[in-house]
């Protein structure tokens, strides 16, 4: 069976349009079956977007696990001069993010994670925003975070939203202990924690 986080074909398409509010801005976006939260803005993503500070105005900003693109669209709207990257293993998610960015006149580069890293092995990130895929399981989640969080530039910060019930506090400890990156909880709302991860132990 194909899941929304699978690189396999995400199954039959059933395109739809939804209205969402991204950091105060109402937009109409394309979504589909076979992508995460295709029927609405995910409540965890909404918590992230309402608590995260503005991203840097310039530099390279990453939406890690973009789905249909709400986080990448918010990054691009907040920082039109920045380079905004959106990665996902689900090809339909990448197509939708690209289409939504074009429609809203944002420049967002979408890519499979491996393809991006093969093309730019030295890639450094000034910000990462993510609603990470907890349901892929701990090993896959940890592997993904191990790949991307150490790529923060010295002053870069990653903001992650994680459900308290799905292990936000243990993930915070894992990042500090295993990756050696200082991590603080900047918000707690509606059962979600927003974590801020620094580039180093500080
Ligand atoms: C919880 S969803 C969030 C989607 C979107 N950012 C949102 O807020 O609606 C997590 C996303 O991570 C993607 N994903 C799973 N494994 C991944 C990996 N190894 N690298 C990048 N993205 C991955 C899934 O396909 C899914 O779209």
Short mmCIF file of C-alpha atoms in Angstrom, two decimals, residues 9-112:
data_model
loop_
_atom_site.label_atom_id
_atom_site.label_comp_id
_atom_site.label_asym_id
_atom_site.label_seq_id
_atom_site.Cartn_x
_atom_site.Cartn_y
_atom_site.Cartn_z
CA UNK A 9 3.18 6.26 -7.07
CA UNK A 10 0.73 7.94 -4.69
CA UNK A 11 -2.27 6.17 -6.28
CA UNK A 12 -5.22 7.55 -8.20
CA UNK A 13 -5.37 11.31 -8.50
CA UNK A 14 -8.38 13.26 -7.28
CA UNK A 15 -7.39 16.92 -7.68
CA UNK A 16 -9.13 19.53 -5.58
CA UNK A 17 -8.85 23.16 -4.59
CA UNK A 18 -8.96 24.36 -1.01
CA UNK A 19 -8.91 27.77 0.65
CA UNK A 20 -6.40 28.15 3.47
CA UNK A 21 -4.90 30.97 5.49
CA UNK A 22 -1.08 30.98 5.58
CA UNK A 23 0.34 33.37 8.19
CA UNK A 24 -2.68 35.63 7.86
CA UNK A 25 -2.86 35.46 4.08
CA UNK A 26 -5.88 33.69 2.50
CA UNK A 27 -4.89 31.66 -0.56
CA UNK A 28 -6.48 29.10 -2.83
CA UNK A 29 -4.29 26.07 -3.48
CA UNK A 30 -4.34 22.80 -5.38
CA UNK A 31 -4.17 19.57 -3.40
CA UNK A 32 -4.85 15.93 -4.20
CA UNK A 33 -5.39 12.50 -2.81
CA UNK A 34 -2.17 10.74 -1.79
CA UNK A 35 -0.55 13.78 -0.17
CA UNK A 36 -0.49 14.69 3.51
CA UNK A 37 -3.55 16.66 4.68
CA UNK A 38 -4.96 17.29 1.21
CA UNK A 39 -8.29 18.40 2.61
CA UNK A 40 -7.17 21.25 4.87
CA UNK A 41 -4.20 23.01 6.41
CA UNK A 42 -2.90 20.50 8.96
CA UNK A 43 -3.47 21.75 12.54
CA UNK A 44 0.20 21.14 13.42
CA UNK A 45 1.35 23.12 10.39
CA UNK A 46 -1.06 25.89 11.41
CA UNK A 47 0.54 25.97 14.88
CA UNK A 48 4.03 26.13 13.34
CA UNK A 49 3.07 28.96 10.99
CA UNK A 50 1.44 30.99 13.72
CA UNK A 51 4.36 30.74 16.18
CA UNK A 52 7.50 30.70 14.08
CA UNK A 53 9.41 34.01 13.86
CA UNK A 54 9.90 35.56 10.41
CA UNK A 55 12.53 33.73 8.37
CA UNK A 56 15.72 35.50 7.26
CA UNK A 57 15.07 37.94 4.42
CA UNK A 58 17.84 36.40 2.32
CA UNK A 59 19.79 33.18 2.14
CA UNK A 60 18.59 29.62 1.60
CA UNK A 61 15.43 28.46 3.32
CA UNK A 62 14.17 24.86 3.33
CA UNK A 63 10.72 23.35 3.73
CA UNK A 64 11.62 19.80 4.77
CA UNK A 65 8.80 17.44 3.74
CA UNK A 66 6.72 19.93 1.80
CA UNK A 67 3.47 18.02 1.07
CA UNK A 68 1.34 20.32 -1.10
CA UNK A 69 3.51 23.22 0.02
CA UNK A 70 1.97 25.33 2.80
CA UNK A 71 5.28 25.89 4.56
CA UNK A 72 7.26 26.64 1.39
CA UNK A 73 4.55 29.08 0.27
CA UNK A 74 4.70 30.84 3.64
CA UNK A 75 8.51 31.04 3.50
CA UNK A 76 8.45 32.45 -0.02
CA UNK A 77 5.78 35.02 0.86
CA UNK A 78 7.73 36.16 3.93
CA UNK A 79 11.13 36.31 2.21
CA UNK A 80 10.73 36.99 -1.50
CA UNK A 81 14.47 37.67 -1.90
CA UNK A 82 15.52 34.35 -0.41
CA UNK A 83 16.12 31.06 -2.18
CA UNK A 84 13.30 28.76 -1.05
CA UNK A 85 13.76 25.00 -1.41
CA UNK A 86 11.07 22.38 -0.87
CA UNK A 87 11.89 18.69 -0.67
CA UNK A 88 9.70 15.63 -0.37
CA UNK A 89 9.95 11.96 -1.28
CA UNK A 90 6.40 11.97 -2.64
CA UNK A 91 6.45 13.04 -6.32
CA UNK A 92 2.87 14.26 -6.24
CA UNK A 93 3.73 16.54 -3.31
CA UNK A 94 6.53 18.09 -5.34
CA UNK A 95 4.23 18.66 -8.33
CA UNK A 96 1.60 20.32 -6.15
CA UNK A 97 4.10 22.54 -4.36
CA UNK A 98 5.54 23.65 -7.70
CA UNK A 99 2.07 24.34 -9.10
CA UNK A 100 0.95 26.27 -6.02
CA UNK A 101 4.13 28.34 -6.00
CA UNK A 102 3.69 29.22 -9.68
CA UNK A 103 0.08 30.16 -9.13
CA UNK A 104 0.99 32.45 -6.23
CA UNK A 105 3.98 33.84 -8.16
CA UNK A 106 6.56 32.55 -5.72
CA UNK A 107 9.93 31.19 -6.74
CA UNK A 108 10.17 27.83 -4.96
CA UNK A 109 12.60 25.13 -6.09
CA UNK A 110 11.21 21.66 -5.53
CA UNK A 111 13.33 18.51 -5.49
CA UNK A 112 13.64 14.98 -4.24
#
